[in-house]
Short mmCIF file of the C-alpha atoms (twelve columns), coordinates in Angstrom:
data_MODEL
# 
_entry.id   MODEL 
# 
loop_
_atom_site.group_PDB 
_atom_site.id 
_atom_site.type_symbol 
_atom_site.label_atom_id 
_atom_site.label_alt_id 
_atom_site.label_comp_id 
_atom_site.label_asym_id 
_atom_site.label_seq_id 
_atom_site.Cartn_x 
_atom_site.Cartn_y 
_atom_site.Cartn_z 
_atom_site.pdbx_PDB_model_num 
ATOM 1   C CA . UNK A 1   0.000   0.000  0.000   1 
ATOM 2   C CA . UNK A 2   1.406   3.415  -1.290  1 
ATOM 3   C CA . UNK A 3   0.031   5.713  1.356   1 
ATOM 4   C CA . UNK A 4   -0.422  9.370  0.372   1 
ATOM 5   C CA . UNK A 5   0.733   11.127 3.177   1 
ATOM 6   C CA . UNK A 6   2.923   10.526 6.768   1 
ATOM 7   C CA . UNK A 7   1.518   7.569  8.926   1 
ATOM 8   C CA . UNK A 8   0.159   10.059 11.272  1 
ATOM 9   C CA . UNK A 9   -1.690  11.638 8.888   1 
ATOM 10  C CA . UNK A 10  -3.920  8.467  8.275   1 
ATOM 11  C CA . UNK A 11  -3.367  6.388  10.861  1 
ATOM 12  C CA . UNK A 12  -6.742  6.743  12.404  1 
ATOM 13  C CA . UNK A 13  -9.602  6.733  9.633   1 
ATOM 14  C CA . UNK A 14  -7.528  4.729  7.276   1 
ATOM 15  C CA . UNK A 15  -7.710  1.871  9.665   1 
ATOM 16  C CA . UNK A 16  -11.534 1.687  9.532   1 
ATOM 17  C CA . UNK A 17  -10.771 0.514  6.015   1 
ATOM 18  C CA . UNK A 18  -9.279  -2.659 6.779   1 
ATOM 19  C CA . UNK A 19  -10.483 -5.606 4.816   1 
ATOM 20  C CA . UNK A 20  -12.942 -7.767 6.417   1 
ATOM 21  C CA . UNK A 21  -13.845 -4.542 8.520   1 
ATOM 22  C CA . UNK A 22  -16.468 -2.929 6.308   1 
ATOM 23  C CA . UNK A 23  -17.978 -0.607 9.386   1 
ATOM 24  C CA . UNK A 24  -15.551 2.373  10.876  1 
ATOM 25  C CA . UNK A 25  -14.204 1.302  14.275  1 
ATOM 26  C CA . UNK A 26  -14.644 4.594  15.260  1 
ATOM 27  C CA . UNK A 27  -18.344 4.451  14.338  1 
ATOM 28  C CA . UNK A 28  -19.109 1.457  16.261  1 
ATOM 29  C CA . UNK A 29  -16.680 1.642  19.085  1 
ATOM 30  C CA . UNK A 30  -18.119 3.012  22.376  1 
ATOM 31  C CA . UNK A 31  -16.973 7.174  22.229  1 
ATOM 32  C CA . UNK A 32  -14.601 6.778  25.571  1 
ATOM 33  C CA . UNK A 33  -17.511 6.677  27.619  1 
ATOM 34  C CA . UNK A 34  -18.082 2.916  29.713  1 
ATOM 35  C CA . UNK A 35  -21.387 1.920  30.603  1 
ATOM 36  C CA . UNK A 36  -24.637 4.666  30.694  1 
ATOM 37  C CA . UNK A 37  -25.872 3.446  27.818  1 
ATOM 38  C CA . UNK A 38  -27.619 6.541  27.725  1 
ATOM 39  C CA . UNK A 39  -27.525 9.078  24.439  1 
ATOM 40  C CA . UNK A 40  -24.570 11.728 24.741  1 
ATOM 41  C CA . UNK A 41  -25.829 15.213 25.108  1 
ATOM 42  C CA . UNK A 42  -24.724 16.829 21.255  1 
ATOM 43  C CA . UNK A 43  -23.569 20.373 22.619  1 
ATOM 44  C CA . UNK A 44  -23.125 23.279 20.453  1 
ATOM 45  C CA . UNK A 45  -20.470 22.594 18.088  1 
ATOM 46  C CA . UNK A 46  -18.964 25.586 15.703  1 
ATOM 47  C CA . UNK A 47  -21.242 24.885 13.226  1 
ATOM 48  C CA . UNK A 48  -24.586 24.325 14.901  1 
ATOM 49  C CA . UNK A 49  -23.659 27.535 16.247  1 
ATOM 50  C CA . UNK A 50  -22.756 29.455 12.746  1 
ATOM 51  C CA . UNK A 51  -26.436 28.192 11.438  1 
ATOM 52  C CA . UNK A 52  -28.107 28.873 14.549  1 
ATOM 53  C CA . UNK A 53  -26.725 32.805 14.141  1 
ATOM 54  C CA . UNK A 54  -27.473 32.989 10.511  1 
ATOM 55  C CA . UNK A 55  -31.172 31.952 11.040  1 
ATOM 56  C CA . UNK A 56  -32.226 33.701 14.479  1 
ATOM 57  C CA . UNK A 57  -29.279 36.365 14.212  1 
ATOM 58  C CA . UNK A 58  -28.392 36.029 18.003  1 
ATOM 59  C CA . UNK A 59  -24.928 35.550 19.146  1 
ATOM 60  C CA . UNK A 60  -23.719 36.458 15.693  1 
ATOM 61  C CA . UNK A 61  -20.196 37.556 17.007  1 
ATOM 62  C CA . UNK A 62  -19.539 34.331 18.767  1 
ATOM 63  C CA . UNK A 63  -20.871 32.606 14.995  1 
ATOM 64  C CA . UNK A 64  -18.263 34.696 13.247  1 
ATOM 65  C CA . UNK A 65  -15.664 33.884 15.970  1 
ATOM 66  C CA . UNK A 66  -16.342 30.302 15.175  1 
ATOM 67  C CA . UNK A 67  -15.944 30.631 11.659  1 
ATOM 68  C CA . UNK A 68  -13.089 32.176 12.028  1 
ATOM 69  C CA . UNK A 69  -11.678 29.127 13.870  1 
ATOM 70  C CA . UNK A 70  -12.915 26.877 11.431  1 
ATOM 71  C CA . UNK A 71  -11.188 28.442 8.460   1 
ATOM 72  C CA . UNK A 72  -7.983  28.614 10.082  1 
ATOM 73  C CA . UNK A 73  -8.126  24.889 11.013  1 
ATOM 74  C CA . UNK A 74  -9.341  23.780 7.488   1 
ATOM 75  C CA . UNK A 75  -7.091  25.926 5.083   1 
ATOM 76  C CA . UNK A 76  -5.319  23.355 3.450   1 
ATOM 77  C CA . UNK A 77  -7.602  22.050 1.772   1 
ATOM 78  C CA . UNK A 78  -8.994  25.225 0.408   1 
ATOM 79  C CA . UNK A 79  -5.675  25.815 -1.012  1 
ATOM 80  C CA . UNK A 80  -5.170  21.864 -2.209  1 
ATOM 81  C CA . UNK A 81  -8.646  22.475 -4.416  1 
ATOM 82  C CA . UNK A 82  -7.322  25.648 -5.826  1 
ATOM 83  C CA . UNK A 83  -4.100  24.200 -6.818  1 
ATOM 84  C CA . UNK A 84  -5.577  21.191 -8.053  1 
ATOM 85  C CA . UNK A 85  -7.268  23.500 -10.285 1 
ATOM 86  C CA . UNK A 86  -3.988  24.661 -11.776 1 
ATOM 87  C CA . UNK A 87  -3.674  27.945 -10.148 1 
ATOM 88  C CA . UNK A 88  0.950   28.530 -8.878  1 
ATOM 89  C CA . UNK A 89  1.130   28.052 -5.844  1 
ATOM 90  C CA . UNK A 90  1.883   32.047 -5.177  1 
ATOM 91  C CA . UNK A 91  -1.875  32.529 -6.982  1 
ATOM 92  C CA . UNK A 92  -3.400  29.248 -5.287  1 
ATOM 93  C CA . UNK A 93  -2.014  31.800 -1.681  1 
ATOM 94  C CA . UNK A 94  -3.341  34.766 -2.772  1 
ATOM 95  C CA . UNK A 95  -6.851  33.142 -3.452  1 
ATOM 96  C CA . UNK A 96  -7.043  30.809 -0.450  1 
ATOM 97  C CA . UNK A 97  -6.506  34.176 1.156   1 
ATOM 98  C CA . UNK A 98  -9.474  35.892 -0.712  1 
ATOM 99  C CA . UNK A 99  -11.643 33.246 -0.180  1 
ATOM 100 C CA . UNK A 100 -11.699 33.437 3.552   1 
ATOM 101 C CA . UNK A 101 -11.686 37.110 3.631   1 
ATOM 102 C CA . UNK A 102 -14.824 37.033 1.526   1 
ATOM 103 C CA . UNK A 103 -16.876 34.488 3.546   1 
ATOM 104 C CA . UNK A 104 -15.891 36.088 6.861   1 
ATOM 105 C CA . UNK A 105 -16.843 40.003 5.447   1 
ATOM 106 C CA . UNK A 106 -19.317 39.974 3.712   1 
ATOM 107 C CA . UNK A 107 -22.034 38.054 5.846   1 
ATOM 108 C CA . UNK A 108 -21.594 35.060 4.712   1 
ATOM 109 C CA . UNK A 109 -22.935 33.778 7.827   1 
ATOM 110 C CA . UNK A 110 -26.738 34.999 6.089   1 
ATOM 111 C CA . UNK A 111 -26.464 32.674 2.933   1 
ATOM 112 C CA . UNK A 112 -25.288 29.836 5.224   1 
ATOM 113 C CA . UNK A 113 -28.106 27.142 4.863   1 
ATOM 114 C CA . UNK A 114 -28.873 24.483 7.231   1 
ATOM 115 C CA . UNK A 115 -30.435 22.497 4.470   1 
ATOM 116 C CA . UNK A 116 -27.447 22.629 2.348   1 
ATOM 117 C CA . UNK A 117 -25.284 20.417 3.979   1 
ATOM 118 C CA . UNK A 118 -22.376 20.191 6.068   1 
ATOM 119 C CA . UNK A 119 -19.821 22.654 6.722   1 
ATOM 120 C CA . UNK A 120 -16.994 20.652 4.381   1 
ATOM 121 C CA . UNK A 121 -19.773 20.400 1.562   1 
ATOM 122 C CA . UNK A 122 -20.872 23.767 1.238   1 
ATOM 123 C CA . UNK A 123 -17.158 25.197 1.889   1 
ATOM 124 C CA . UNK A 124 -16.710 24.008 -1.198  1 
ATOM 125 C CA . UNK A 125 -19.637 24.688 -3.175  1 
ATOM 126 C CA . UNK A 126 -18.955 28.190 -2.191  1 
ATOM 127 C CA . UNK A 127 -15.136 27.980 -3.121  1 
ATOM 128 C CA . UNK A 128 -16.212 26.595 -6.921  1 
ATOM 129 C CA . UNK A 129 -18.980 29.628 -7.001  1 
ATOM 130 C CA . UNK A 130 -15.472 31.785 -6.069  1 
ATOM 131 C CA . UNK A 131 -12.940 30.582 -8.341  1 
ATOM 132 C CA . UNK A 132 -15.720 30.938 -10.875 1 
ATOM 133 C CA . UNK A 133 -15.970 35.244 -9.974  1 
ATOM 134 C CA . UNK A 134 -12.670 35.254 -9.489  1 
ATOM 135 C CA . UNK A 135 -11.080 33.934 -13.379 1 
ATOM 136 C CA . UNK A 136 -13.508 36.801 -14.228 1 
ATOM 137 C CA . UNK A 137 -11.886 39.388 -12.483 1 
ATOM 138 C CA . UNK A 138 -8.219  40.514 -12.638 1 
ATOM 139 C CA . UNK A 139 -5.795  39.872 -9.547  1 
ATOM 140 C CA . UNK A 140 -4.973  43.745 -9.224  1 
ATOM 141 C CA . UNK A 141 -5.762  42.805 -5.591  1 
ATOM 142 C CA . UNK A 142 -3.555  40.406 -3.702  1 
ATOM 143 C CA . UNK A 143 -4.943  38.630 -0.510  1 
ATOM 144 C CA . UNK A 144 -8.156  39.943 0.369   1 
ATOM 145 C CA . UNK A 145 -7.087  43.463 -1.083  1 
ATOM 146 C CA . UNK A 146 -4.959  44.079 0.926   1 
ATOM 147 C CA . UNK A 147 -6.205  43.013 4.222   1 
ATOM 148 C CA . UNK A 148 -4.752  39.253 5.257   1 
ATOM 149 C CA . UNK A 149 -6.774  36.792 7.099   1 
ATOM 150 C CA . UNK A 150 -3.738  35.700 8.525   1 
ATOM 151 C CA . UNK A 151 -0.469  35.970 6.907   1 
ATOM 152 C CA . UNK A 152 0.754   33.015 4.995   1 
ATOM 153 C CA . UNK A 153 4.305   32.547 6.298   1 
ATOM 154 C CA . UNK A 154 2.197   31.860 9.969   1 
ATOM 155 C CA . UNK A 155 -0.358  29.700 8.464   1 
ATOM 156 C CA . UNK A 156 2.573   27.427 7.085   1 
ATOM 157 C CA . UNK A 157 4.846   27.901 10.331  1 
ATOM 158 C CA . UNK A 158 1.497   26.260 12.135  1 
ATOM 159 C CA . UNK A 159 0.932   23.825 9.318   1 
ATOM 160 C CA . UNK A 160 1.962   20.132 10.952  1 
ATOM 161 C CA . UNK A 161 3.939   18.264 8.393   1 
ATOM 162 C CA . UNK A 162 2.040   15.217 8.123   1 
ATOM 163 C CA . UNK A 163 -0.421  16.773 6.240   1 
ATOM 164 C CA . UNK A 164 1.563   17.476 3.119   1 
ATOM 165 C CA . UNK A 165 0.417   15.873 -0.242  1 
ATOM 166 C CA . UNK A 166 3.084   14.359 -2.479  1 
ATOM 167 C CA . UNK A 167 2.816   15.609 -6.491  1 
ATOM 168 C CA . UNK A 168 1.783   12.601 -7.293  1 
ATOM 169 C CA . UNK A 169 -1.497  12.656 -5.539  1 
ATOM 170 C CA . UNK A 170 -2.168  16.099 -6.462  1 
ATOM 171 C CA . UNK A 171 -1.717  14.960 -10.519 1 
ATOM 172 C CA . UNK A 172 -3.617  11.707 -9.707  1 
ATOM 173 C CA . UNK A 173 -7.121  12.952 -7.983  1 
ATOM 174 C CA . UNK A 174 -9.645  15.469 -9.474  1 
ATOM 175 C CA . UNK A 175 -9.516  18.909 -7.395  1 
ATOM 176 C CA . UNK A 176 -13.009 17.554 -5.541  1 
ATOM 177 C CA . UNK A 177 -11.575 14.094 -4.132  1 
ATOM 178 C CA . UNK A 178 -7.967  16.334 -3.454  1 
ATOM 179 C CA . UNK A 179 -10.472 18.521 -1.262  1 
ATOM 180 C CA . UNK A 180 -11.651 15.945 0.707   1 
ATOM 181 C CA . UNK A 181 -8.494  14.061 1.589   1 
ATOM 182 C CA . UNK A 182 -6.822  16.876 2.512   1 
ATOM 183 C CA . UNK A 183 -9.902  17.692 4.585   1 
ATOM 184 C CA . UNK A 184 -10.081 14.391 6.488   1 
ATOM 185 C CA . UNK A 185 -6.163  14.151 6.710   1 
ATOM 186 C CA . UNK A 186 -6.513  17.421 8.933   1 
ATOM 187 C CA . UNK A 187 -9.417  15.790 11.260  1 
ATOM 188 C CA . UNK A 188 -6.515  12.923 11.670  1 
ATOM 189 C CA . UNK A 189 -3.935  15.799 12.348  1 
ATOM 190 C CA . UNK A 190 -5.725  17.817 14.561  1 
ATOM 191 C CA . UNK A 191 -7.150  14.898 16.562  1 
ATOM 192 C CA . UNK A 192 -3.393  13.311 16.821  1 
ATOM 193 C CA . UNK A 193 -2.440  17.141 17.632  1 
ATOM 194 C CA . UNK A 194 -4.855  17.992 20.594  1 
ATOM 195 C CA . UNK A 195 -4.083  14.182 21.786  1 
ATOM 196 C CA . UNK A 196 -0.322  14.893 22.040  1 
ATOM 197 C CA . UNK A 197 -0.952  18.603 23.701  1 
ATOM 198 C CA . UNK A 198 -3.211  16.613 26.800  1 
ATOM 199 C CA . UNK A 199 -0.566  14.163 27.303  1 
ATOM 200 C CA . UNK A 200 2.134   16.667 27.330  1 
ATOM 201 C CA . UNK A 201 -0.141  18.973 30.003  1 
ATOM 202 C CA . UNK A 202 -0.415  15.965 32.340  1 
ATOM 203 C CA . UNK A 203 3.784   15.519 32.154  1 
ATOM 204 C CA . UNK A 204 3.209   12.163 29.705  1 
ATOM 205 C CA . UNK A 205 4.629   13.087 26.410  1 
ATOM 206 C CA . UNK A 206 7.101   9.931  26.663  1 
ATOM 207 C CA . UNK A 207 4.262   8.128  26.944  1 
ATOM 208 C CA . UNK A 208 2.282   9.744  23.831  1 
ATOM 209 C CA . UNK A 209 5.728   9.174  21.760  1 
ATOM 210 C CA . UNK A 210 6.309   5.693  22.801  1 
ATOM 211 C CA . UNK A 211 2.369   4.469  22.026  1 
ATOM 212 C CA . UNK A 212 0.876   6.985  19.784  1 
ATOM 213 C CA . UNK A 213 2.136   4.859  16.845  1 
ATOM 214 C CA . UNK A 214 -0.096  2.064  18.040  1 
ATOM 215 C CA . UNK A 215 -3.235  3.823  18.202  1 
ATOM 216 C CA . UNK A 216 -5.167  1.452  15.471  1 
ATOM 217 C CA . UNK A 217 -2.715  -1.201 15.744  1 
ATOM 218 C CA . UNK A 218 -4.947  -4.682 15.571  1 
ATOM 219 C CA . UNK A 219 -3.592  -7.014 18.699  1 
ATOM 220 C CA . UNK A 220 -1.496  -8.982 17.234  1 
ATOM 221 C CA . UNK A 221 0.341   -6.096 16.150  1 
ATOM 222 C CA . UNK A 222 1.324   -4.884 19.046  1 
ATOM 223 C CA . UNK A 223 4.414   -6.246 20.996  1 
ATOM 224 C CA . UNK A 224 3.177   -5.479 24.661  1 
ATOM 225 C CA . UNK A 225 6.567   -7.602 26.079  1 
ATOM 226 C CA . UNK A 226 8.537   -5.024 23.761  1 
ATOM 227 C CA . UNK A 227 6.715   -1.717 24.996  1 
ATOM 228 C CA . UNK A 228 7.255   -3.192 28.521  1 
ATOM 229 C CA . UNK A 229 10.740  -3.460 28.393  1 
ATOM 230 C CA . UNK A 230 11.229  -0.001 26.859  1 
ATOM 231 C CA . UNK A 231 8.895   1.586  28.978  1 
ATOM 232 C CA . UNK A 232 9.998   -0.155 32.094  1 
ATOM 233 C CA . UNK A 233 6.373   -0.697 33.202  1 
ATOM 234 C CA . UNK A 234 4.172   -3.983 33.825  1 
ATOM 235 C CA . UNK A 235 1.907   -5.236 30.689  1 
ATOM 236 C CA . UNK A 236 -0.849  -5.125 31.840  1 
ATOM 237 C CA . UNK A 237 -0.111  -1.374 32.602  1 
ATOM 238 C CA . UNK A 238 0.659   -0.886 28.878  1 
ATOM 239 C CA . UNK A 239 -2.023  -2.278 27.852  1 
ATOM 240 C CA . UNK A 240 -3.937  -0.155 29.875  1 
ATOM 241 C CA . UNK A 241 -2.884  2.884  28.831  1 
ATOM 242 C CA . UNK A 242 -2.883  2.121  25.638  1 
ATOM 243 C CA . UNK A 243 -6.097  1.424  25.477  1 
ATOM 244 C CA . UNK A 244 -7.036  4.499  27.411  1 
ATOM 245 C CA . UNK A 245 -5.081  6.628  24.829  1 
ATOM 246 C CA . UNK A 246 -7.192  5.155  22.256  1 
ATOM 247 C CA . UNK A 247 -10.548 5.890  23.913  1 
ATOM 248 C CA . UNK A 248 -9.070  9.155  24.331  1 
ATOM 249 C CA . UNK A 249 -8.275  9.889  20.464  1 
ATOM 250 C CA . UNK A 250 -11.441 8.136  19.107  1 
ATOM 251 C CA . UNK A 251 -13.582 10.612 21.094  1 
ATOM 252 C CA . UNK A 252 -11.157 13.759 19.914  1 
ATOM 253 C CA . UNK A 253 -11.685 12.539 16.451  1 
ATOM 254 C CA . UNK A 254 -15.168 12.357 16.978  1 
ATOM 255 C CA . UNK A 255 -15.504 15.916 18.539  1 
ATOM 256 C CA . UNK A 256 -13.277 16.925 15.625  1 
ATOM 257 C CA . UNK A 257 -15.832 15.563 12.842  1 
ATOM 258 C CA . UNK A 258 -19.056 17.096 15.186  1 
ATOM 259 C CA . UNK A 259 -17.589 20.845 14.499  1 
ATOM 260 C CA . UNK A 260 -18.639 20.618 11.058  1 
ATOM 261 C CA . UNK A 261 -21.763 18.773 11.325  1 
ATOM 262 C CA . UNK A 262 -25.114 20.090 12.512  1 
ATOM 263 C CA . UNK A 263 -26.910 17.062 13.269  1 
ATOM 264 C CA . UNK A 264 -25.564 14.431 15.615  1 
ATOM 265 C CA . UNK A 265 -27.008 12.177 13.535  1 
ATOM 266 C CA . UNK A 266 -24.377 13.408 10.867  1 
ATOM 267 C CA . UNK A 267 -21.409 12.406 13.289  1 
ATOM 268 C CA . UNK A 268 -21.262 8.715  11.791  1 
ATOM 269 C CA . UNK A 269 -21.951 8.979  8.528   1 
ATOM 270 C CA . UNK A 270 -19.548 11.717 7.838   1 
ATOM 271 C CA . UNK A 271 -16.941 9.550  9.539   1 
ATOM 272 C CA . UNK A 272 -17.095 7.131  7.269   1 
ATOM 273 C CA . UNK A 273 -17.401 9.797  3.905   1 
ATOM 274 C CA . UNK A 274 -13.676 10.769 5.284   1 
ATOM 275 C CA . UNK A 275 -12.517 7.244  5.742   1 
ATOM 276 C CA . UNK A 276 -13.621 6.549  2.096   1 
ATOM 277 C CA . UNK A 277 -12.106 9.614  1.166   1 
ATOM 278 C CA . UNK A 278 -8.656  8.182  3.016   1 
ATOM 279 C CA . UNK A 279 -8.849  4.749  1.283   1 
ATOM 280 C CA . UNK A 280 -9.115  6.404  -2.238  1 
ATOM 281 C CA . UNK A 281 -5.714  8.799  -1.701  1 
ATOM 282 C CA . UNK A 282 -4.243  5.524  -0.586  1 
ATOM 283 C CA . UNK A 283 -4.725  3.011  -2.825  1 
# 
């Protein structure tokens, strides 16, 4: 298997697509929560909040602060799509920089539709309406006229480098399917990214670097007498925090995916659109 990007970046959702596993383990697995068996509250996520603004038009300054947020954590594959597209890289900038501008100035937060779809869909519905005004207009104007988002050189400096595409992907994959690997290889990153930050806040960053590489490692993968021995600790307290560390990450990956979804019911099934969308950039 030829995979696309850095293990981290697919280590999670890509291992849903195992053969013989046709169901995403991190559908069907319990979300780091034992026993209850009662249904987890679905509290305000980004999005639900952005659509909640743009139809009663309360709270709109927390909505814009959230779309913010969510346009700095899903940039790359704005800019993937408009590359894909055939734009240099230094024009593919400059628009990825427009874009944003535009949907967080001019009230974008109005025309945002809960009926439309999720936050990744109609991102880029509104980036193809975009790149069509924009190859009608001349580029007099560089990055949002003159006003940046957020300037590029600190967008790249916070970039993590597991999400970078090899050339051959980009030349293989229409700009669409580009978009949405890129998109689900930054739920991965982020996810693997907040995951690391906790552990490193509770003093346990040896422990995130000696296991995090065994997150979605089937059992007979993993060489519990071998992690013992390095880690000078009993098995059976490997095993535990291993398995703790992956409760951990399969809920942070599922929180990830619920700040672009309105609908809890949503959670799932766009789970499994990314893992698809994993499986095709790595075949």
């Amino acid at each position: 298997m030829n995979k696309c990007c850095d293990a981290l970046s697919v280590l999670a959702f890509y291992a849903c697509m195992k053969p013989r596993e046709p169901q995403c383990s991190f559908v069907n697995a319990k979300n780091g929560h034992e026993g209850g068996g009662e249904p987890r509250e679905f509290v305000t996520t980004r999005w639900s909040l952005i659509l909640s603004a743009a139809t009663f038009g309360n709270e709109e300054q927390k909505a814009r602060d959230a779309l913010a947020e969510l346009c700095r954590t899903y940039w790359r594959p704005i800019f993937s799509f408009v590359r894909a597209r055939g734009y240099s890289v230094e024009d593919a900038q400059d628009l990825t920089q427009d874009f944003f501008v535009t949907i967080l100035r001019n009230k974008w937060l109005q025309h945002a539709d809960r009926n439309r779809g999720r936050f990744r869909s109609l991102l880029l519905r509104s980036l193809q309406n975009f790149l069509i005004n924009a190859a009608e207009k001349t580029h007099a104007h560089k990055r949002g006229g003159g006003v940046e988002f957020i300037s590029w050189d600190d967008w790249m400096a916070e970039a993590p480098s597991q999400l970078s595409l090899p050339a051959q992907v980009h030349k293989s994959l229409p700009p669409e399917q580009l978009f949405d690997l890129a998109w689900a290889t930054t739920v991965v990153e982020h996810a693997h990214q907040q995951l690391r930050e906790e552990c490193e806040s509770k003093g346990k960053l040896w422990l995130f670097q000696a296991l995090s590489s065994h997150l979605t490692d089937e059992r007979d993968e993993v060489s519990y007498a071998k992690l013992s021995a390095e880690l000078g600790m009993a098995e059976t307290a490997v095993k535990k925090q291993l398995h703790n560390m992956r409760q951990r990450y399969r809920s942070l990956l599922r929180e990830e995916v619920s700040q672009t979804v309105e609908d809890p019911a949503d959670v799932d099934d766009e789970i499994r659109y990314l893992c698809a969308s994993l499986a095709t950039g790595t075949e």
